[in-house]
Short mmCIF file of C-alpha atoms in Angstrom, two decimals:
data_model
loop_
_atom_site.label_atom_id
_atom_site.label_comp_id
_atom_site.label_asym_id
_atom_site.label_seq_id
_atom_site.Cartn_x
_atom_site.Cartn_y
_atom_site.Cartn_z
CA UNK A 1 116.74 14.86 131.23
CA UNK A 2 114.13 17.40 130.10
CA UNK A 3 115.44 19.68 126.74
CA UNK A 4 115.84 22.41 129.06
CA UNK A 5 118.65 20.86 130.97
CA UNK A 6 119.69 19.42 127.96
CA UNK A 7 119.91 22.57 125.47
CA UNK A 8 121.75 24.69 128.30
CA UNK A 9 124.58 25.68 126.10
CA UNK A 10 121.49 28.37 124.57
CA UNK A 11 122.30 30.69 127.78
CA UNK A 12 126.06 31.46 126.04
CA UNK A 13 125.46 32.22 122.58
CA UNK A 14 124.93 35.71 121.20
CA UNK A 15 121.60 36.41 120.83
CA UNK A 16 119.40 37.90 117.71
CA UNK A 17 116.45 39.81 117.96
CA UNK A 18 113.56 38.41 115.74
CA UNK A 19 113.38 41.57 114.02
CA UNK A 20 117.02 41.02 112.26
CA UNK A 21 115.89 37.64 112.05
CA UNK A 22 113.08 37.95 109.77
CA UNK A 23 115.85 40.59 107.90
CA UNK A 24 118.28 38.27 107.24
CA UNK A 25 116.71 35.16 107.39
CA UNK A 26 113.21 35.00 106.73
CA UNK A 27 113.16 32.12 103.98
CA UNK A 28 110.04 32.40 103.26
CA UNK A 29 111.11 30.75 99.70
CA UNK A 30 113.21 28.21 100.90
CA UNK A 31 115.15 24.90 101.13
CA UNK A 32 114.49 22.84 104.20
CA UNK A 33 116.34 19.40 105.35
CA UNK A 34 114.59 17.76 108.20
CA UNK A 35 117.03 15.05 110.35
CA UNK A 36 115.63 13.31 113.04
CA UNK A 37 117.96 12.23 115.81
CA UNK A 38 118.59 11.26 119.61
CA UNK A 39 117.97 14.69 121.55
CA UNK A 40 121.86 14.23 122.44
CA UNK A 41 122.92 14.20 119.08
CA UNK A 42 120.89 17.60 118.48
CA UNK A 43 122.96 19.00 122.07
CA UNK A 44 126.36 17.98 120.52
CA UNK A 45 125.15 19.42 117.21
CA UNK A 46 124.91 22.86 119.21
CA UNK A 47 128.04 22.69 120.50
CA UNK A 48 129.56 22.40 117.87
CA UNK A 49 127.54 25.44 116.27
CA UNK A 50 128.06 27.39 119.02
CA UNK A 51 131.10 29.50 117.81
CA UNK A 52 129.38 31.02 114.81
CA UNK A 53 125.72 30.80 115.77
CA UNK A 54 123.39 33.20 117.29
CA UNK A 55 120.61 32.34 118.90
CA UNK A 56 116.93 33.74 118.87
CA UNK A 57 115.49 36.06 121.82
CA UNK A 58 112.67 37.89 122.53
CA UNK A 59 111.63 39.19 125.80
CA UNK A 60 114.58 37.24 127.36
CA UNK A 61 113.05 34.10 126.12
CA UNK A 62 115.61 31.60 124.09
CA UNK A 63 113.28 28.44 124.25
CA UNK A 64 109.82 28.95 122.90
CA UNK A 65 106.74 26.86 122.59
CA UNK A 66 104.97 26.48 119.67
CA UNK A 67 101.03 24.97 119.14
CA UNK A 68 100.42 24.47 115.59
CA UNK A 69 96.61 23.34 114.48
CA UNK A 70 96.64 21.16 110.92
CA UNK A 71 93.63 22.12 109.13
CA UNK A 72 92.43 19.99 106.21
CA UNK A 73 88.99 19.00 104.37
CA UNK A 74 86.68 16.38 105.32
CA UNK A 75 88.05 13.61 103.06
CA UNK A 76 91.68 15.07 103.40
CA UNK A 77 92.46 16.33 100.13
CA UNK A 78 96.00 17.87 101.81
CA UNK A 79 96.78 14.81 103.02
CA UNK A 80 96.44 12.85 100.61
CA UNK A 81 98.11 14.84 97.93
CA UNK A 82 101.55 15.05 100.51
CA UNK A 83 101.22 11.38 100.55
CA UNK A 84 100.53 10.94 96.78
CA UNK A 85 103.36 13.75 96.05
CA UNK A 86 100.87 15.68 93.95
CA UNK A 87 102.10 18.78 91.96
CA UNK A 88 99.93 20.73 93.07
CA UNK A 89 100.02 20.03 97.10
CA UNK A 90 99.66 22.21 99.94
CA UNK A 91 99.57 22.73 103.94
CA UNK A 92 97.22 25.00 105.96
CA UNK A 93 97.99 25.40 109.82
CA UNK A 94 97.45 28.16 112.35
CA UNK A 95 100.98 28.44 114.52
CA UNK A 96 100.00 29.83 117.97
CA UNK A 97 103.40 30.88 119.76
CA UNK A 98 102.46 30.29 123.17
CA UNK A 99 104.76 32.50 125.26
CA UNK A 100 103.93 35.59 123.05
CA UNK A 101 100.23 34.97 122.54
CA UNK A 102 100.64 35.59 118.82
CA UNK A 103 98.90 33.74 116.65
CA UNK A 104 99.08 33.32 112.45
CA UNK A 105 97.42 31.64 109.57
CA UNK A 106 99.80 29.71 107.33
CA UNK A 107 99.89 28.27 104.00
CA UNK A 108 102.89 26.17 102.69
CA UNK A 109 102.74 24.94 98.60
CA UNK A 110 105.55 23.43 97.06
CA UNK A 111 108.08 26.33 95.47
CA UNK A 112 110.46 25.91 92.30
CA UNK A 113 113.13 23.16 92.38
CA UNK A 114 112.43 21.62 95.16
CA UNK A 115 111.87 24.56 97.33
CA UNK A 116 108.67 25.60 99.82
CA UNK A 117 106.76 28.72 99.70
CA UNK A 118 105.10 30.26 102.62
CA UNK A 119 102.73 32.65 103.17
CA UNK A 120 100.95 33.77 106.66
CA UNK A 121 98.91 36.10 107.90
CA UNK A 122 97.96 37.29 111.15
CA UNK A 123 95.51 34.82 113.19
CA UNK A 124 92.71 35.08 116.00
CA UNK A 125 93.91 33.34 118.80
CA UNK A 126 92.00 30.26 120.09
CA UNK A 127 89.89 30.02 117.53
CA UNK A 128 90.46 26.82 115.11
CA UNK A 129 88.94 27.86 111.70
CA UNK A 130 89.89 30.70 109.40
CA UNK A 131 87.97 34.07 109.30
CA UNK A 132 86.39 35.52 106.11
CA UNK A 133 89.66 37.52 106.04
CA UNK A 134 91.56 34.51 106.18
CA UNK A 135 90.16 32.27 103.35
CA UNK A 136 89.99 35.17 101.47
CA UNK A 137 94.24 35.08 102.03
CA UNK A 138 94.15 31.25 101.44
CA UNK A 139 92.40 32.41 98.12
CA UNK A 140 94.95 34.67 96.95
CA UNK A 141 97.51 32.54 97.97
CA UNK A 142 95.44 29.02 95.74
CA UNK A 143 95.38 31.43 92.90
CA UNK A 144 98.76 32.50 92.68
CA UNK A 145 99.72 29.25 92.35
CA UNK A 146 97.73 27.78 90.31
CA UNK A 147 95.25 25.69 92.65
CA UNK A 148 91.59 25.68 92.63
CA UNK A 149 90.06 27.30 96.16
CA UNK A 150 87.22 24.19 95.95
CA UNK A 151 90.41 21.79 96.79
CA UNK A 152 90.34 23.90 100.24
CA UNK A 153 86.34 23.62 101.17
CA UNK A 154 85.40 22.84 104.29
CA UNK A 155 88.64 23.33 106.12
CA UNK A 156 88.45 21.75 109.74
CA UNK A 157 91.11 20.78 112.47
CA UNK A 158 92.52 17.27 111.92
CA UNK A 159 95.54 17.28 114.26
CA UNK A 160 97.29 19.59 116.89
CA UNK A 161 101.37 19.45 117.50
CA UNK A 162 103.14 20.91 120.53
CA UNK A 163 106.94 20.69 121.05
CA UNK A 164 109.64 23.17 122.18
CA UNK A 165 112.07 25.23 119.60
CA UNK A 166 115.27 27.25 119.59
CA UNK A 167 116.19 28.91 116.38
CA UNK A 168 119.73 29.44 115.31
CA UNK A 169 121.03 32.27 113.05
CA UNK A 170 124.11 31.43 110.93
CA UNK A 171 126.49 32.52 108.48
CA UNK A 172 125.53 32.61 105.11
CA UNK A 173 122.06 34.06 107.00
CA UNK A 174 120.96 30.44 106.97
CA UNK A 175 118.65 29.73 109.78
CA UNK A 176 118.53 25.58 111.67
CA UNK A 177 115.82 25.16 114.40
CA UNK A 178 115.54 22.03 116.86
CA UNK A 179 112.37 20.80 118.06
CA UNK A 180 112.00 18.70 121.36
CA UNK A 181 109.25 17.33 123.80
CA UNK A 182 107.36 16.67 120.26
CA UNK A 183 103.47 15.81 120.88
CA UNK A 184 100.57 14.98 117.97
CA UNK A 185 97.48 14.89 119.18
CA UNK A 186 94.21 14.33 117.36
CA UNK A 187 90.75 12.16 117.97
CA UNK A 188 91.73 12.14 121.48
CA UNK A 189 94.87 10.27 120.69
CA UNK A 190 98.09 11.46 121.53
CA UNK A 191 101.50 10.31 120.33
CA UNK A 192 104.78 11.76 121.73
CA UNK A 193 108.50 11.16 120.38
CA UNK A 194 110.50 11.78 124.21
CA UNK A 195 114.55 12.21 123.48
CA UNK A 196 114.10 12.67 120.04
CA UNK A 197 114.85 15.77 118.19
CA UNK A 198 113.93 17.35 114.86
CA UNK A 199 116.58 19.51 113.44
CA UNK A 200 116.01 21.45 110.45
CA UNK A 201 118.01 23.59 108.37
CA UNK A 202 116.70 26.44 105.99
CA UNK A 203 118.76 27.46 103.85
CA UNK A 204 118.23 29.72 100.06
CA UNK A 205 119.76 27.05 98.12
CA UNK A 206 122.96 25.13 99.02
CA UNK A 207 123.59 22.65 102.37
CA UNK A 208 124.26 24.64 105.31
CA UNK A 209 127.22 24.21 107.79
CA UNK A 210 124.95 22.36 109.94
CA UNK A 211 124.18 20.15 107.05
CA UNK A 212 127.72 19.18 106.80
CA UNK A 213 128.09 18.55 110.31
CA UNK A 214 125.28 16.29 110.58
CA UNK A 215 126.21 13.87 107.41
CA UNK A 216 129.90 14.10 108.67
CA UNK A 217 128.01 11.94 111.85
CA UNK A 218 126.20 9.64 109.29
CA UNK A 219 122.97 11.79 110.03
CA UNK A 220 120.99 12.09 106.25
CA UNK A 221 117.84 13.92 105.41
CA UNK A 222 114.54 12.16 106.14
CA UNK A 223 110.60 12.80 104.88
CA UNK A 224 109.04 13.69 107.26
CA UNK A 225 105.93 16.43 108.02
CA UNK A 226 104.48 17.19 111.32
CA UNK A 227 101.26 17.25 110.07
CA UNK A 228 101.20 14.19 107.52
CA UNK A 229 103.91 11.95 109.30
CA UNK A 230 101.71 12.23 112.63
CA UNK A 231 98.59 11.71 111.40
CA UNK A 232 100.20 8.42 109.53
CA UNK A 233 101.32 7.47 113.24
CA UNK A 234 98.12 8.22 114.28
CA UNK A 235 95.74 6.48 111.47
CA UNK A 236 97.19 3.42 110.10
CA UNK A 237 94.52 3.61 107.52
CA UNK A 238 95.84 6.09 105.59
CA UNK A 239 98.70 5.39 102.80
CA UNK A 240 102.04 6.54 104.54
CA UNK A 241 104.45 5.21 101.96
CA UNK A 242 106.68 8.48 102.19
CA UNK A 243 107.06 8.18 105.86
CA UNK A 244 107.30 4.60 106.14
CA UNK A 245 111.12 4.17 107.35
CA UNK A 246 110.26 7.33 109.67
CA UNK A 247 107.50 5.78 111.09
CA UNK A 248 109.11 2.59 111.86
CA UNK A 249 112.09 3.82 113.03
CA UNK A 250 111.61 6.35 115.39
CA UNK A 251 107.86 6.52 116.22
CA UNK A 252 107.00 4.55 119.17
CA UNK A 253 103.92 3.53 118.81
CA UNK A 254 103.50 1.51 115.58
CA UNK A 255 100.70 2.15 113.12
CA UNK A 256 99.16 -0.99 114.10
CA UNK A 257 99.02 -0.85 117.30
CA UNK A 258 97.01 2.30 117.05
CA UNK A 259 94.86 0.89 114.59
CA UNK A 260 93.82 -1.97 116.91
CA UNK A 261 94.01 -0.27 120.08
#
């Protein structure tokens, strides 16, 4: 059952436009919990919401695909500080959403309390390194927080992700998202995740009714990153000990066999 068929219940709820969106809900200081669960748990989930939720449109479009390109330096100093839980951490990506063309440059460092940050800024299309404009916005960005713009030299793609996402708007102007058809792809490697969901709620500080929902059906929290947690599927050589439990329960290929294969 593709997440099309699956996520149907989308075509009833009230819709918001991504302008009041952004209004209400933009987050960009935020508190996110990431569950991962059967892609049937995530459709009950929705049903559930349903009442009180309102669900994201533009140009008639409810279910969007997103392309998001992981950039990171030769000897992956992002990476490795995710995996090492350094202080002073941080995420670059362009986010290409396909069915609009649009296209941004995004940075992501850790935020007070436990919270993330981000920044973007608009994005060529297609093209897989930053601009002078844009490391010049990655600099501002490393300087208002206190990191050191040679931690970002030499900025290349590492991995590519591709999946499909609805957005939810809720009470309280919290936002929860659910991501299907999940694919990592980098070396020529790919690694998918089929009938698995990831759900995530944003929220400004305290759990969200979806939270609730999801612990009431024994669903917790897990680590996990697109970019580092697939790139730990995808090279068993690098340390992974935040993502372990992830990565051997729900990724389908194991580490090993993709280090031997």
């Amino acid at each position: 059952m593709t997440a099309a068929v699956a996520f149907d219940t989308l075509g009833a709820l009230p819709a918001v436009s991504l302008a009041e969106m952004d209004q209400r809900a933009a987050l960009q200081c935020r508190f996110d919990r990431k569950y991962l669960l059967p892609a049937g748990d995530a459709h009950r989930l929705l049903t559930e919401l349903a009442p009180v939720a309102r669900v994201l449109e533009i140009d008639g479009t409810r279910h969007f695909t997103y392309e998001s390109l992981y950039l990171d330096t030769p000897d992956l100093v992002s990476y490795l500080r995710t995996a090492y839980r350094h202080r002073r951490r941080f995420k670059i990506r362009t986010r290409t959403y396909v069915d609009s063309g649009s296209c941004w440059l995004e940075a992501k460092v850790p935020g007070p309390r436990g919270s993330t940050i981000k920044y973007r800024t608009p994005h060529v299309p297609g093209q897989p390194h930053p601009t002078d404009t844009g490391l010049a916005f990655l600099d501002e960005v490393f300087a208002r927080h206190g990191l050191s713009p040679t931690a970002r030299a030499g900025l290349t793609p590492v991995l590519r992700t591709a999946y499909l996402r609805f957005a939810l708007l809720m009470p309280g102007d919290s936002r929860v998202t659910v991501d299907t058809d999940l694919r990592w792809i980098a070396d020529g490697r790919e690694l998918r995740l089929p009938g698995v969901a990831i759900v995530e709620t944003k929220t400004g500080s305290a759990a969200a009714e979806a939270d609730r929902r999801l612990w009431r059906r024994g669903h917790r929290p897990v680590a996990i990153s697109k970019y580092a947690t697939g790139l730990a599927a995808l090279r068993a050589d690098l340390p992974a000990a935040p993502w372990r439990r992830v990565l051997r329960q729900h990724f389908t290929l194991s580490r090993e066999d993709l280090l031997h294969g």
